[in-house]
XYZ file of C-alpha atoms in Angstrom:
207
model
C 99.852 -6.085 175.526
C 100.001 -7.182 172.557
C 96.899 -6.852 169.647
C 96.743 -8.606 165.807
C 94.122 -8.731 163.250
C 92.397 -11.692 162.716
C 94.666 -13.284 160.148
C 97.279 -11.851 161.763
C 99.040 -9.866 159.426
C 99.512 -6.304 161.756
C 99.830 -6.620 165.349
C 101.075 -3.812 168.005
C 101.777 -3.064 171.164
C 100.009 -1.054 173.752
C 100.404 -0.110 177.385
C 96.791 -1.073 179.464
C 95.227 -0.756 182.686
C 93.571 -3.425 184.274
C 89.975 -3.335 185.333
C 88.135 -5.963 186.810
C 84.927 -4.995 185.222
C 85.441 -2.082 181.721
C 81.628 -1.895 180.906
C 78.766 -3.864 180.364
C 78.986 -6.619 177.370
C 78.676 -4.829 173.355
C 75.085 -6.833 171.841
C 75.792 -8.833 168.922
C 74.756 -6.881 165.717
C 72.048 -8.730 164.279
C 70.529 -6.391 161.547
C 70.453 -8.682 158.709
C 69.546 -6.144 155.862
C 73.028 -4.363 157.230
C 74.836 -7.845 157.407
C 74.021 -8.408 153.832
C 75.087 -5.295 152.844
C 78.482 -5.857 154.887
C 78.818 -8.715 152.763
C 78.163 -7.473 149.345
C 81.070 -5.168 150.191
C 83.398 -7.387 151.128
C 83.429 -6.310 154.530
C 83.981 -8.450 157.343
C 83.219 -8.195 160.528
C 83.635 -10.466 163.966
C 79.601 -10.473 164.584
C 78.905 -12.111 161.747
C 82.269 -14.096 160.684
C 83.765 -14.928 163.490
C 83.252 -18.686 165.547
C 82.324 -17.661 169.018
C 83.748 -21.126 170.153
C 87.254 -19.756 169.018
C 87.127 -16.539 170.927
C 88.038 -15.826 174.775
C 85.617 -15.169 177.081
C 83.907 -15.909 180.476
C 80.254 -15.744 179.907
C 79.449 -14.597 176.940
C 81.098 -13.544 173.468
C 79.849 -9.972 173.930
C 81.992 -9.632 176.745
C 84.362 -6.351 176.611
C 88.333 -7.510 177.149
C 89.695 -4.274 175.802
C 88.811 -0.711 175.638
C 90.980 1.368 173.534
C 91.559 4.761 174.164
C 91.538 7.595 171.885
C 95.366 8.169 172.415
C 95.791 4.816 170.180
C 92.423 4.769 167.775
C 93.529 7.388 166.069
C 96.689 5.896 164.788
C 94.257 2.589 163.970
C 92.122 4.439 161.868
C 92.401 3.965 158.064
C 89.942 6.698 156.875
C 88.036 3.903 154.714
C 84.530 4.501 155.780
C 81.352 3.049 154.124
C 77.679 4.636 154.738
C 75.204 1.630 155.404
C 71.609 1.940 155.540
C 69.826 4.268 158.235
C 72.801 5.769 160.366
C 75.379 3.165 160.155
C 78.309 3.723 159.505
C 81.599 0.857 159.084
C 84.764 2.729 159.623
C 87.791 0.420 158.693
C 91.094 0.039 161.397
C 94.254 -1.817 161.001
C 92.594 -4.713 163.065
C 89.391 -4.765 161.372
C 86.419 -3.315 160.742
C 83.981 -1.533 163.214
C 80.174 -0.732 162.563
C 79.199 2.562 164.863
C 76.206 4.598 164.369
C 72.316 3.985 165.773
C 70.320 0.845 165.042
C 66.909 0.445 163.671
C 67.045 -3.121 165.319
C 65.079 -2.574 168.713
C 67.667 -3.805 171.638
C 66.196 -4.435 175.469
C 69.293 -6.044 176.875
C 71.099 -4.525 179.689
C 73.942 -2.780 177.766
C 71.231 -0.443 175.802
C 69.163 0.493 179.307
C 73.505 1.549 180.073
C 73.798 3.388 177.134
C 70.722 5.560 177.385
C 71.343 6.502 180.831
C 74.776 7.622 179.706
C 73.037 9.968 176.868
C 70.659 11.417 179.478
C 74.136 12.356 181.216
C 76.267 13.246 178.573
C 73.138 15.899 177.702
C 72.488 17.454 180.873
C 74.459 20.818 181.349
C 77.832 20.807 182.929
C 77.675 23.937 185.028
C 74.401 22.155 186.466
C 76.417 19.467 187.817
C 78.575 22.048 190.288
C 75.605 23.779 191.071
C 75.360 23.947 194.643
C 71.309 24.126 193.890
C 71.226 20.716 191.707
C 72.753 19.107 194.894
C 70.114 20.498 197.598
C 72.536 22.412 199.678
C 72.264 25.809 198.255
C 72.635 28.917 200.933
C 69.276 30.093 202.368
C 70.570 33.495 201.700
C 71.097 32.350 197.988
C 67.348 31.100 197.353
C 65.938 34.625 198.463
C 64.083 36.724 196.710
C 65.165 40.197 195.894
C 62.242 41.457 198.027
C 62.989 39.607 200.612
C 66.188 40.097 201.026
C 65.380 43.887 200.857
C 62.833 43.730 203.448
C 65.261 41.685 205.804
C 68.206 44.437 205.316
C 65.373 47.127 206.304
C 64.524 45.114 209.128
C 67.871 44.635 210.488
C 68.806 48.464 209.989
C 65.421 49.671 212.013
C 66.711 47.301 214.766
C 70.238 48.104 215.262
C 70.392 51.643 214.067
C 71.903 54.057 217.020
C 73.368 57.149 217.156
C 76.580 57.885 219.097
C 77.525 61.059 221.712
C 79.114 62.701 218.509
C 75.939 62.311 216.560
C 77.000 60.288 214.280
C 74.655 57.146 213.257
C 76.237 54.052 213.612
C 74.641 50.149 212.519
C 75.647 46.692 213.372
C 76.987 44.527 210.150
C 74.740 42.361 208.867
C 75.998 39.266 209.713
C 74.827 35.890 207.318
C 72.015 33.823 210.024
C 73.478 30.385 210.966
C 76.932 30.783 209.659
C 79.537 29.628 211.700
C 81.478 31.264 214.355
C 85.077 32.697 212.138
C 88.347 31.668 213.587
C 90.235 33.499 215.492
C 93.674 34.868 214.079
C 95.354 36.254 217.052
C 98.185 33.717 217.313
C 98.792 34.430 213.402
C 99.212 37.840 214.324
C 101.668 37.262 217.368
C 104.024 35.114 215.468
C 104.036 37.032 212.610
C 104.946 40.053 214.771
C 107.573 37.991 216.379
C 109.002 37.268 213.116
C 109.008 40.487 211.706
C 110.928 41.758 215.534
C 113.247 38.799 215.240
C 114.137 39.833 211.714
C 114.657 43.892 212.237
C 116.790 42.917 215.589
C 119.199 40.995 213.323
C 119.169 44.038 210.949
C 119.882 46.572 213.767
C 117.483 48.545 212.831
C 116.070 48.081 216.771
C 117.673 47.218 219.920
């Protein structure tokens, strides 16, 4: 694909994957004491310049066409950056300039209910989302307590405990309740031992 400015006076290429649907549509910045400042600077951007008659979209302006990656915004960026009031920030590319930051303008649309919900995500801890216990399916024998497990080890030990014609004591293994039956490695075994026979009969080293 192929990307310009607005006047067209830098344009690139770019290598893109086509979605269907690449997020929900960006709201319109409509902070006016922040517009005004934009302008005072001589800063331009598509919000507040821009026809929405003359751009492409299918069913609204704030539609999002093009997401671009981090593996090309960095060789967009100019490092002109100018502070705006409250935590705005516009950071200036080869194709424009971009306002990021958080707005004092109070948004209900459905693109800031999205972008919440992706904070409460981004902040939640990452080893908590492989946590066999955040899912539900955590081992009983995992969500013991120390006592109990201690008490059940004693239990099992009173029950099985024996003592042989030797007099030795001898105890069952404690085998995990509900676990599945293991599998059975006896054919493993057997071919292995025929492979190891095959090979030493080749070598001579048995008839």
């Amino acid at each position: 694909m192929n990307l310009s400015n607005v006047d067209g006076s830098y344009n690139f290429e770019l290598d893109v994957l086509d979605e269907k649907k690449i997020c929900a549509s960006l709201p319109k910045m409509n902070d006016a004491h922040c517009l005004n400042q934009l302008k005072d600077m001589g800063i331009l951007i598509s919000d507040a310049a821009i026809n929405e008659r003359s751009c492409l979209y299918e069913k609204n302006p704030g539609e999002i066409h093009l997401l671009i990656g981090a593996d090309y915004a960095g060789k967009l960026l100019t490092g002109n950056i100018k502070h705006l009031s409250g935590s705005l920030v516009a950071v200036q590319t080869l194709l424009g300039w971009t306002v990021m930051g958080k707005s004092d303008t109070i948004n209900t649309n459905k693109s800031s209910s999205l972008l919440v919900l992706s904070l409460h995500v981004n902040n939640a801890k990452i080893s908590d989302l492989w946590n066999l216990d955040s899912l539900g399916i955590k081992e009983d024998s995992a969500k013991r307590t120390k006592t109990e497990t201690q008490e059940l080890v004693l239990e099992h030990f009173t029950e099985t405990v024996s003592r042989d014609s030797t007099g030795r004591y001898k105890v069952n293994l404690p085998w995990l309740d509900g676990h599945p039956p293991l599998h059975d490695n006896k054919e493993l075994a057997q071919k292995r031992l025929k492979n190891s026979v095959k090979s030493l009969k080749i070598k001579e080293s048995i008839k």
